[in-house]
Short mmCIF file of C-alpha atoms in Angstrom, two decimals:
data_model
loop_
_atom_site.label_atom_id
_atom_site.label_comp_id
_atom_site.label_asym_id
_atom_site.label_seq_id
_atom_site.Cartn_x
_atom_site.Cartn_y
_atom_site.Cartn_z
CA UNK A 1 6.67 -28.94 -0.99
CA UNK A 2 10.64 -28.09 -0.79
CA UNK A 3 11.77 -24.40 0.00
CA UNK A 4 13.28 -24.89 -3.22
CA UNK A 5 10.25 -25.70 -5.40
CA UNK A 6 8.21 -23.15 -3.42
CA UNK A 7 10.72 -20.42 -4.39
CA UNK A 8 10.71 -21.09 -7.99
CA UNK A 9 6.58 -20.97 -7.62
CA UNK A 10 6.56 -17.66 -5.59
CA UNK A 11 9.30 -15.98 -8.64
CA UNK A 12 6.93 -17.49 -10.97
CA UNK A 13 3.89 -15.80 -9.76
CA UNK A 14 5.90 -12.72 -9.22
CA UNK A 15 7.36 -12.25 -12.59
CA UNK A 16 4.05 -13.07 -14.27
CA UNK A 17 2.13 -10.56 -12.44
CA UNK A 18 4.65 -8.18 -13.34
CA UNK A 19 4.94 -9.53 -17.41
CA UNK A 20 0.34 -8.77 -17.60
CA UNK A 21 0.58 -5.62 -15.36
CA UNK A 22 0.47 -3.81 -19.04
CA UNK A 23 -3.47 -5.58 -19.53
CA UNK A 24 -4.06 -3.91 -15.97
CA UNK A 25 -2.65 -0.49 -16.04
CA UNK A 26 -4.51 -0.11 -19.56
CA UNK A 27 -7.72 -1.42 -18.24
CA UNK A 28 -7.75 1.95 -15.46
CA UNK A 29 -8.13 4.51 -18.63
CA UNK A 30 -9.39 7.35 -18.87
CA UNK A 31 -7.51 8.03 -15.46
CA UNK A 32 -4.39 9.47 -16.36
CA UNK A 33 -1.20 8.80 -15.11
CA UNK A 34 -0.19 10.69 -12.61
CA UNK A 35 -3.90 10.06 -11.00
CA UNK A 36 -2.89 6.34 -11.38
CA UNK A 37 0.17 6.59 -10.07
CA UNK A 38 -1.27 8.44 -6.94
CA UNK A 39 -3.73 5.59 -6.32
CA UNK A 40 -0.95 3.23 -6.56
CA UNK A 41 0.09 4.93 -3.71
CA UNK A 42 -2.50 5.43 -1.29
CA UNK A 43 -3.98 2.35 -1.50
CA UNK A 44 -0.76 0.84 -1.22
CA UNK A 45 -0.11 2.22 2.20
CA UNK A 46 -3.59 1.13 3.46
CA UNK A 47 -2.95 -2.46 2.08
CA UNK A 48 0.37 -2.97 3.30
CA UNK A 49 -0.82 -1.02 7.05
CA UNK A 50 -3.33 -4.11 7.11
CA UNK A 51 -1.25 -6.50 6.10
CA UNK A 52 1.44 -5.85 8.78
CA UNK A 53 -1.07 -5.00 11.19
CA UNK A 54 -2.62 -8.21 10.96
CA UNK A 55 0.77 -9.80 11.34
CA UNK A 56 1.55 -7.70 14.36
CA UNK A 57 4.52 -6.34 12.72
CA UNK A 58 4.20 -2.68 13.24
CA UNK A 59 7.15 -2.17 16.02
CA UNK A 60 9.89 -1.62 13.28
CA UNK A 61 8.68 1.81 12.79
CA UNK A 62 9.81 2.61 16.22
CA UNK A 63 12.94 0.98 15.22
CA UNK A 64 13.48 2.85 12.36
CA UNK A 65 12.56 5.92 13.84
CA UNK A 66 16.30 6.29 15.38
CA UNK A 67 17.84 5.99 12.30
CA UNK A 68 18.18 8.89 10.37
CA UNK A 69 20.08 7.71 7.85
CA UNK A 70 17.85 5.02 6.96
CA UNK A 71 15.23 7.35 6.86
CA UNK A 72 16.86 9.53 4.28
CA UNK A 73 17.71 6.42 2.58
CA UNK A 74 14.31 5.64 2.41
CA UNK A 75 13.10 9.38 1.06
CA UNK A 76 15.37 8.87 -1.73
CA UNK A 77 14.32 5.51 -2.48
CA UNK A 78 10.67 6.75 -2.57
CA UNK A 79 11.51 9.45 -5.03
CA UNK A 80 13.41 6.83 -7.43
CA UNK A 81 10.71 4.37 -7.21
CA UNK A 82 8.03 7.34 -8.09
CA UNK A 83 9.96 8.28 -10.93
CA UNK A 84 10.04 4.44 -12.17
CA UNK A 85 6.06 4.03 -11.38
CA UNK A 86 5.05 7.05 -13.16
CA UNK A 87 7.29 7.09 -16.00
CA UNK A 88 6.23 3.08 -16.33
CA UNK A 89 2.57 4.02 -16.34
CA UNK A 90 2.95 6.98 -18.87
CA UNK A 91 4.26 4.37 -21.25
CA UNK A 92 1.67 1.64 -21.07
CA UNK A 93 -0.91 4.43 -21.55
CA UNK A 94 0.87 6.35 -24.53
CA UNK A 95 1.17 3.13 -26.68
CA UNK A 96 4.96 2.81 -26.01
CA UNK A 97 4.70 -0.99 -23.88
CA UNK A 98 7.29 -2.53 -26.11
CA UNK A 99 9.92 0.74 -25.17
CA UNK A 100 8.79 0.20 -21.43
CA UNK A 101 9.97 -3.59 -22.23
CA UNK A 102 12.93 -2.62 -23.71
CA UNK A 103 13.78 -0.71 -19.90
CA UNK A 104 13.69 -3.53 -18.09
CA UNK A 105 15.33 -5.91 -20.33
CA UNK A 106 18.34 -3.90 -20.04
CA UNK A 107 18.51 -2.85 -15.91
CA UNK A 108 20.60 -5.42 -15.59
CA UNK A 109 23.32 -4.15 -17.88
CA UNK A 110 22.36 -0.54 -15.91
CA UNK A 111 22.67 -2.30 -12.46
CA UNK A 112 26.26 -3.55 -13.57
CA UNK A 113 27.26 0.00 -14.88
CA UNK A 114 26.40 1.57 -11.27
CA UNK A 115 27.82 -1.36 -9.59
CA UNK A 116 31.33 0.53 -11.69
CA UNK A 117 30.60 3.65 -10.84
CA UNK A 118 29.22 4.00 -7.58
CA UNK A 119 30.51 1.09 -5.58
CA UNK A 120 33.59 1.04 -7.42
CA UNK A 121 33.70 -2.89 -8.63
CA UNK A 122 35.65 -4.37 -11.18
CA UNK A 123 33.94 -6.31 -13.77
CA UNK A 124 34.48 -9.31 -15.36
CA UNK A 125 35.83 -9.73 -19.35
CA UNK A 126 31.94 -10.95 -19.78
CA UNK A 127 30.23 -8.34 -18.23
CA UNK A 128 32.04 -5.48 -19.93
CA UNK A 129 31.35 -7.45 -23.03
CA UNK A 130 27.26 -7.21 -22.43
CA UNK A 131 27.91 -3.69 -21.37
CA UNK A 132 29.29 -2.62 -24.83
CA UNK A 133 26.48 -4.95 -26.90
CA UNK A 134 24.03 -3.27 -24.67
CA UNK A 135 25.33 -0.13 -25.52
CA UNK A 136 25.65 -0.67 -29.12
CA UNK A 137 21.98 -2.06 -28.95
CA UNK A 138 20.81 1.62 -27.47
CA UNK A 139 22.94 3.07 -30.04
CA UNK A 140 20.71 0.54 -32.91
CA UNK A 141 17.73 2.06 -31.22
CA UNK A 142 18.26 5.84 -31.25
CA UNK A 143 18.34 5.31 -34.68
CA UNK A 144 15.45 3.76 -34.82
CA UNK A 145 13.37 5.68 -32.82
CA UNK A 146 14.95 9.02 -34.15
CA UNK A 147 15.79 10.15 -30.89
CA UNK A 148 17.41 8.23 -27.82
CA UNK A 149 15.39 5.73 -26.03
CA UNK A 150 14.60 8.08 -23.21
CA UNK A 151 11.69 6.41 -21.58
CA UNK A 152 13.51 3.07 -21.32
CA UNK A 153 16.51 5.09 -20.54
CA UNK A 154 14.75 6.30 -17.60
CA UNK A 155 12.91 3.38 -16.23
CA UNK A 156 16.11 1.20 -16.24
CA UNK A 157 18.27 3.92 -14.70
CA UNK A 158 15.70 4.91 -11.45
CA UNK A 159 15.35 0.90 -11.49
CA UNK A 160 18.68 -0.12 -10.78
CA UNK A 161 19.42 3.35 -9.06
CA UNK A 162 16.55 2.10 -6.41
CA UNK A 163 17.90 -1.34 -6.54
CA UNK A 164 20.95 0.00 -5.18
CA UNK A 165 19.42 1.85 -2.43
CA UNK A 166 17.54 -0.67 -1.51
CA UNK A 167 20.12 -2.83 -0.79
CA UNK A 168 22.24 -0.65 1.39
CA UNK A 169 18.92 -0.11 3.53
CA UNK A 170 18.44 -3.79 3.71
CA UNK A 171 14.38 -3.20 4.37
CA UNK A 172 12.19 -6.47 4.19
CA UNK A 173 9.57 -6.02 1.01
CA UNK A 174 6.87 -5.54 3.25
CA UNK A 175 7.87 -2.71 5.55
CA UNK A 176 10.26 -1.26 3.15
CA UNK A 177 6.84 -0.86 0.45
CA UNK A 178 5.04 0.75 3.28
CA UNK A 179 7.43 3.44 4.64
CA UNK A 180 8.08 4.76 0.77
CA UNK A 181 4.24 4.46 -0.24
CA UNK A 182 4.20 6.70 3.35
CA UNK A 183 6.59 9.48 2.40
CA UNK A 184 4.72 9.37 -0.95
CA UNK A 185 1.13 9.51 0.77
CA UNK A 186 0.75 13.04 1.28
CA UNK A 187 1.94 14.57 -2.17
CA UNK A 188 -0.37 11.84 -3.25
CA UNK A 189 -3.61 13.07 -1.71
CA UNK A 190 -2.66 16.67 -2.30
CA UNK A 191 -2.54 15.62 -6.15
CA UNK A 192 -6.07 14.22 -5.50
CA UNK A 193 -7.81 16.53 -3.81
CA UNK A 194 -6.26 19.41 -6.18
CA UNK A 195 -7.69 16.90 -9.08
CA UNK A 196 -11.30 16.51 -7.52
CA UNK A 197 -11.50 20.18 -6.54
CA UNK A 198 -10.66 20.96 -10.54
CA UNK A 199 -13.38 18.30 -11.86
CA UNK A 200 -10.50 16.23 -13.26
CA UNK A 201 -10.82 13.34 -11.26
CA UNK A 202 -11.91 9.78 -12.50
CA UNK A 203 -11.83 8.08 -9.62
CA UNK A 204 -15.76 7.39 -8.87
CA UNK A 205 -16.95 8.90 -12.33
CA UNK A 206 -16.26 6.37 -14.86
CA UNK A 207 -18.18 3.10 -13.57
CA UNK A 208 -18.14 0.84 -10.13
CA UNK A 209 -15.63 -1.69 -11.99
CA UNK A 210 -13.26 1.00 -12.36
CA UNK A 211 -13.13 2.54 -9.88
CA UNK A 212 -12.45 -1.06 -7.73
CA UNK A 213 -9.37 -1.66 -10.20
CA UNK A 214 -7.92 2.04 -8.97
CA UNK A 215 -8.74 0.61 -5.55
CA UNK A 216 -6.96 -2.39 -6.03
CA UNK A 217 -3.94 -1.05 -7.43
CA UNK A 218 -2.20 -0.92 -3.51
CA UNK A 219 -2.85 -4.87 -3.76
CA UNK A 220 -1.96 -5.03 -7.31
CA UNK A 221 1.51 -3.70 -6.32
CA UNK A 222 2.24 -5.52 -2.68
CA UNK A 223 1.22 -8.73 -4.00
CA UNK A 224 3.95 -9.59 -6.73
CA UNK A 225 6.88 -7.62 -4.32
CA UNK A 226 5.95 -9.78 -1.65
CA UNK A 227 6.08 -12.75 -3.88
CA UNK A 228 9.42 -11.87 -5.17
CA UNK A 229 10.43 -11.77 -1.28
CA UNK A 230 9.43 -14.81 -0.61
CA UNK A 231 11.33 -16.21 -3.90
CA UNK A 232 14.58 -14.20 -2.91
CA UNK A 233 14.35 -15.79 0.50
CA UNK A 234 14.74 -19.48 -1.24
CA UNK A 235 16.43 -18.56 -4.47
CA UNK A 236 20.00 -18.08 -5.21
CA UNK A 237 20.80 -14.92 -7.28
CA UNK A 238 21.61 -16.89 -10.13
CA UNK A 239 18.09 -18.35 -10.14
CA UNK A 240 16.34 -15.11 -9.97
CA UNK A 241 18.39 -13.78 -12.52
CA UNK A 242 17.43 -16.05 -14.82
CA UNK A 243 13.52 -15.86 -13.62
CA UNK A 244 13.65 -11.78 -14.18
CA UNK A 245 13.57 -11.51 -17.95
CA UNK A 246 10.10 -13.39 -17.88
CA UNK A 247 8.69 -10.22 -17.00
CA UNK A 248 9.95 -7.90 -20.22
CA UNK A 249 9.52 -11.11 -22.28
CA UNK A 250 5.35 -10.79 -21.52
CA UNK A 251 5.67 -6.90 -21.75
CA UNK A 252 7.05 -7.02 -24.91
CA UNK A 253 4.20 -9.89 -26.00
CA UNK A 254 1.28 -7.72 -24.56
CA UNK A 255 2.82 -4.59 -26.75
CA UNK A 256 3.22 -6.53 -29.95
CA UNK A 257 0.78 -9.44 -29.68
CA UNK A 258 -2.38 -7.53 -27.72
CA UNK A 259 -1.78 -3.80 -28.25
CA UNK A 260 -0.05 -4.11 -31.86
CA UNK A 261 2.67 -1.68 -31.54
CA UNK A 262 4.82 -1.43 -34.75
CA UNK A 263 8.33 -3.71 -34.23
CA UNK A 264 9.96 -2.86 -37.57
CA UNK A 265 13.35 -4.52 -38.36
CA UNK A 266 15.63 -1.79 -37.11
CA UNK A 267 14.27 -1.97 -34.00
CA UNK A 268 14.12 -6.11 -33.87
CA UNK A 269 17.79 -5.77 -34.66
CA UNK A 270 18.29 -3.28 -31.40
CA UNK A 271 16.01 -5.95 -29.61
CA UNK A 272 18.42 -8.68 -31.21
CA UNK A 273 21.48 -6.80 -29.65
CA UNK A 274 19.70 -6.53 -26.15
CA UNK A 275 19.04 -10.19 -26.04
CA UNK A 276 22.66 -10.73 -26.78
CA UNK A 277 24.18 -8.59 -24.06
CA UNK A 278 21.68 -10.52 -21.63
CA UNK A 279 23.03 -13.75 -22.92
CA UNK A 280 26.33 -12.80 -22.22
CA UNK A 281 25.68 -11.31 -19.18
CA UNK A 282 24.12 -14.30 -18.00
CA UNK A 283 26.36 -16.81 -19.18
CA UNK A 284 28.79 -14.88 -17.00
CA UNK A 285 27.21 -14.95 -13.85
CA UNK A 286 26.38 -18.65 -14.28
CA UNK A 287 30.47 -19.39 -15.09
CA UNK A 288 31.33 -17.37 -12.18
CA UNK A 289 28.48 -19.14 -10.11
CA UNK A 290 29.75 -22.09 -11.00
CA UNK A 291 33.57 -21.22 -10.30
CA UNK A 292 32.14 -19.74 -6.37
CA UNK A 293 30.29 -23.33 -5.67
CA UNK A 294 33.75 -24.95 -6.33
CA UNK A 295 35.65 -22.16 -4.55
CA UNK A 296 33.36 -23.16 -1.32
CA UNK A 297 34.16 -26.58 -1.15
CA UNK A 298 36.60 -27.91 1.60
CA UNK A 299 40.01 -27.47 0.41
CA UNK A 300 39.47 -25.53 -2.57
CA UNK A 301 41.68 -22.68 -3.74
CA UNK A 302 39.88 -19.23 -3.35
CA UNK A 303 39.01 -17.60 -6.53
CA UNK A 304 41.22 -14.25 -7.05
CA UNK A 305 38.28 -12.45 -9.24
CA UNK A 306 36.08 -9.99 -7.79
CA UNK A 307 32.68 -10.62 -6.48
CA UNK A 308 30.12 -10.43 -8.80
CA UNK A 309 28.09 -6.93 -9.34
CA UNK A 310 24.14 -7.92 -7.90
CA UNK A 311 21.74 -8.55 -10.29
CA UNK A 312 18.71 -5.82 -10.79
CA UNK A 313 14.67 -7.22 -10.76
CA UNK A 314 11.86 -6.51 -12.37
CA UNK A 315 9.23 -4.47 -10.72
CA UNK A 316 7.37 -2.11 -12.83
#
C-alpha cells in the first residue's frame, strides 16, 4: 500500500473515532464529568507508558528533562488540553453535542485568529473573509441560543490555543500524550480518591461493562491521536484540512440524528454561516496550495504573500 493511501486510511480512522466519541462518552453515565475526565487521564498515562515501553522509547524523558522550557511548555499545554477534555465531556453529557460540534467546526477560523494575534501573521483577502462569516455566524447563534455560544466558544479557543503550543514544542503524539496525561496524573487521582472517600465514585459500582469502558478511555484517547500522527506524517496540510471537518460533521449527526437535540432554523442558519466561512477558508488554502506547488518548481518566481496560518485538528 503507498504512504499516500495509508495516510488517507490512518486520517480516516482518526477522524471517525473522533466524529462517534459522542456514542462513547454517553455510554460511561452515570459517571460524571469530571470523574470521566480523570479516568481519561490515568489510564491514559498507563496506556501510553506501555505502549512506549514496549517500543523501547522511554529515553526522551531524560532528554526532556534538561529543558525547562519545554517542560513549562508542556504544563501549559496540559492545562489547555484539560480544559478542552472536560469542557468537551460536560457537553456530550448535558445534551449540548450539536454546540460541542459547532466548537470544532469553527477552530479553524480560531486557529487563524491566534495565528494574527500571537504570531503576528498577515492573512490572506480569503481568510479574513471566513473570519468575518465566522464571526457573523457566532453573532446568528447568540441569538439563537439567547446567550453567546460559550461552550463552543471555549472548546475551539483551548483547541487552537493547544494547537499552538503544541507546535512550538514540536513533541511526537506519543510522548507528547504521555508527559501531559503525567502532569495531569496526580490532580487526577487526588480527584479520585477525594470521590471514593465521599461515596461518589462510579467507577466499580455501576456494572463490570462499565467500569471496562472508564478503563478503556486511556486507549480510547491514544488510539485516534496516534492515528492522526501517522496521517500527518504522510499527509500534506491541505489534505488533513480537508479530512478534519469529518469529525464535527458525525458530532453534529450523533446530536441530531441519535440524541435528537432541537436544530431550529435560527440556529441551521448560524450552522449555514459556519459552513460558509469553512468553505472559504478552505478554498483559500487550496488556491494558495496550489500557487506554493508552482512557486517550488525550478525556475519559478517566488510568491510575495505570506505563508499560510497552520490549520487546527480535531481532537475532542
Amino acid at each position: 500500500m503507498s504512504p499516500l493511501r495509508l495516510g488517507y486510511l490512518y486520517g480516516i480512522g482518526a477522524y471517525l473515532l473522533w466524529g462517534f466519541f459522542p456514542l462513547y462518552l454517553r455510554a460511561l453515565r452515570p459517571a460524571g464529568p469530571l470523574e470521566i475526565l480523570a479516568h481519561r487521564i490515568v489510564w491514559s498515562v498507563l496506556f501510553v507508558a506501555l505502549l512506549l515501553a514496549a517500543l523501547r522509547n522511554v529515553g526522551f524523558l531524560r532528554r526532556l528533562a534538561r529543558r525547562p522550557r519545554a517542560l513549562a511548555g508542556i504544563a501549559v499545554a496540559a492545562a489547555l488540553i484539560a480544559v478542552n477534555w472536560g469542557t468537551y465531556i460536560y457537553g456530550v453529557n448535558s445534551a449540548r453535542v450539536v454546540e460541542t460540534a459547532l466548537g470544532y467546526f469553527i477552530t479553524p477560523l480560531v486557529s487563524v485568529l491566534l495565528g494574527v494575534t500571537v504570531l503576528r501573521e498577515r492573512l490572506r483577502p480569503g481568510q479574513w473573509l471566513a473570519l468575518g462569516i465566522g464571526t457573523a455566524a457566532v453573532a446568528v447563534l447568540t441569538v439563537d441560543y439567547g446567550h453567546l455560544p460559550w461552550l463552543a466558544l471555549v472548546l475551539a479557543v483551548s483547541f487552537a490555543a493547544y494547537g499552538l503550543v503544541k507546535k512550538r514544542l514540536g513533541l511526537p503524539a506519543a510522548e507528547g500524550l504521555f508527559v501531559e496525561s503525567a502532569v495531569l496524573a496526580l490532580p487526577a487521582l487526588g480527584y479520585l480518591g477525594w470521590l471514593a472517600a465521599a461515596g461518589g465514585l462510579a467507577f466499580g459500582h455501576v456494572s463490570a461493562g462499565h467500569t471496562a469502558l472508564l478503563v478503556l478511555a486511556g486507549a480510547a484517547t491514544a488510539t485516534p491521536l496516534l492515528l492522526f500522527a501517522g496521517a500527518a506524517n504522510r499527509l500534506s496540510l491541505t489534505a488533513l484540512g480537508m479530512l478534519q471537518y469529518l469529525a464535527p460533521i458525525l458530532q453534529l449527526g450523533c446530536g441530531v440524528l441519535i440524541f435528537h437535540e432541537p436544530m431550529p432554523p435560527a440556529r441551521l442558519a448560524g450552522f449555514a454561516l459556519v459552513w460558509l466561512a469553512l468553505l472559504a477558508f478552505t478554498a483559500d488554502a487550496l488556491r494558495h496550495s496550489r500557487r506554493s506547488r508552482r512557486a517550488r518548481r525550478p525556475g519559478a518566481a517566488r510568491p510575495l504573500a505570506p505563508s499560510p496560518v497552520g490549520q487546527g485538528t480535531t481532537a475532542p
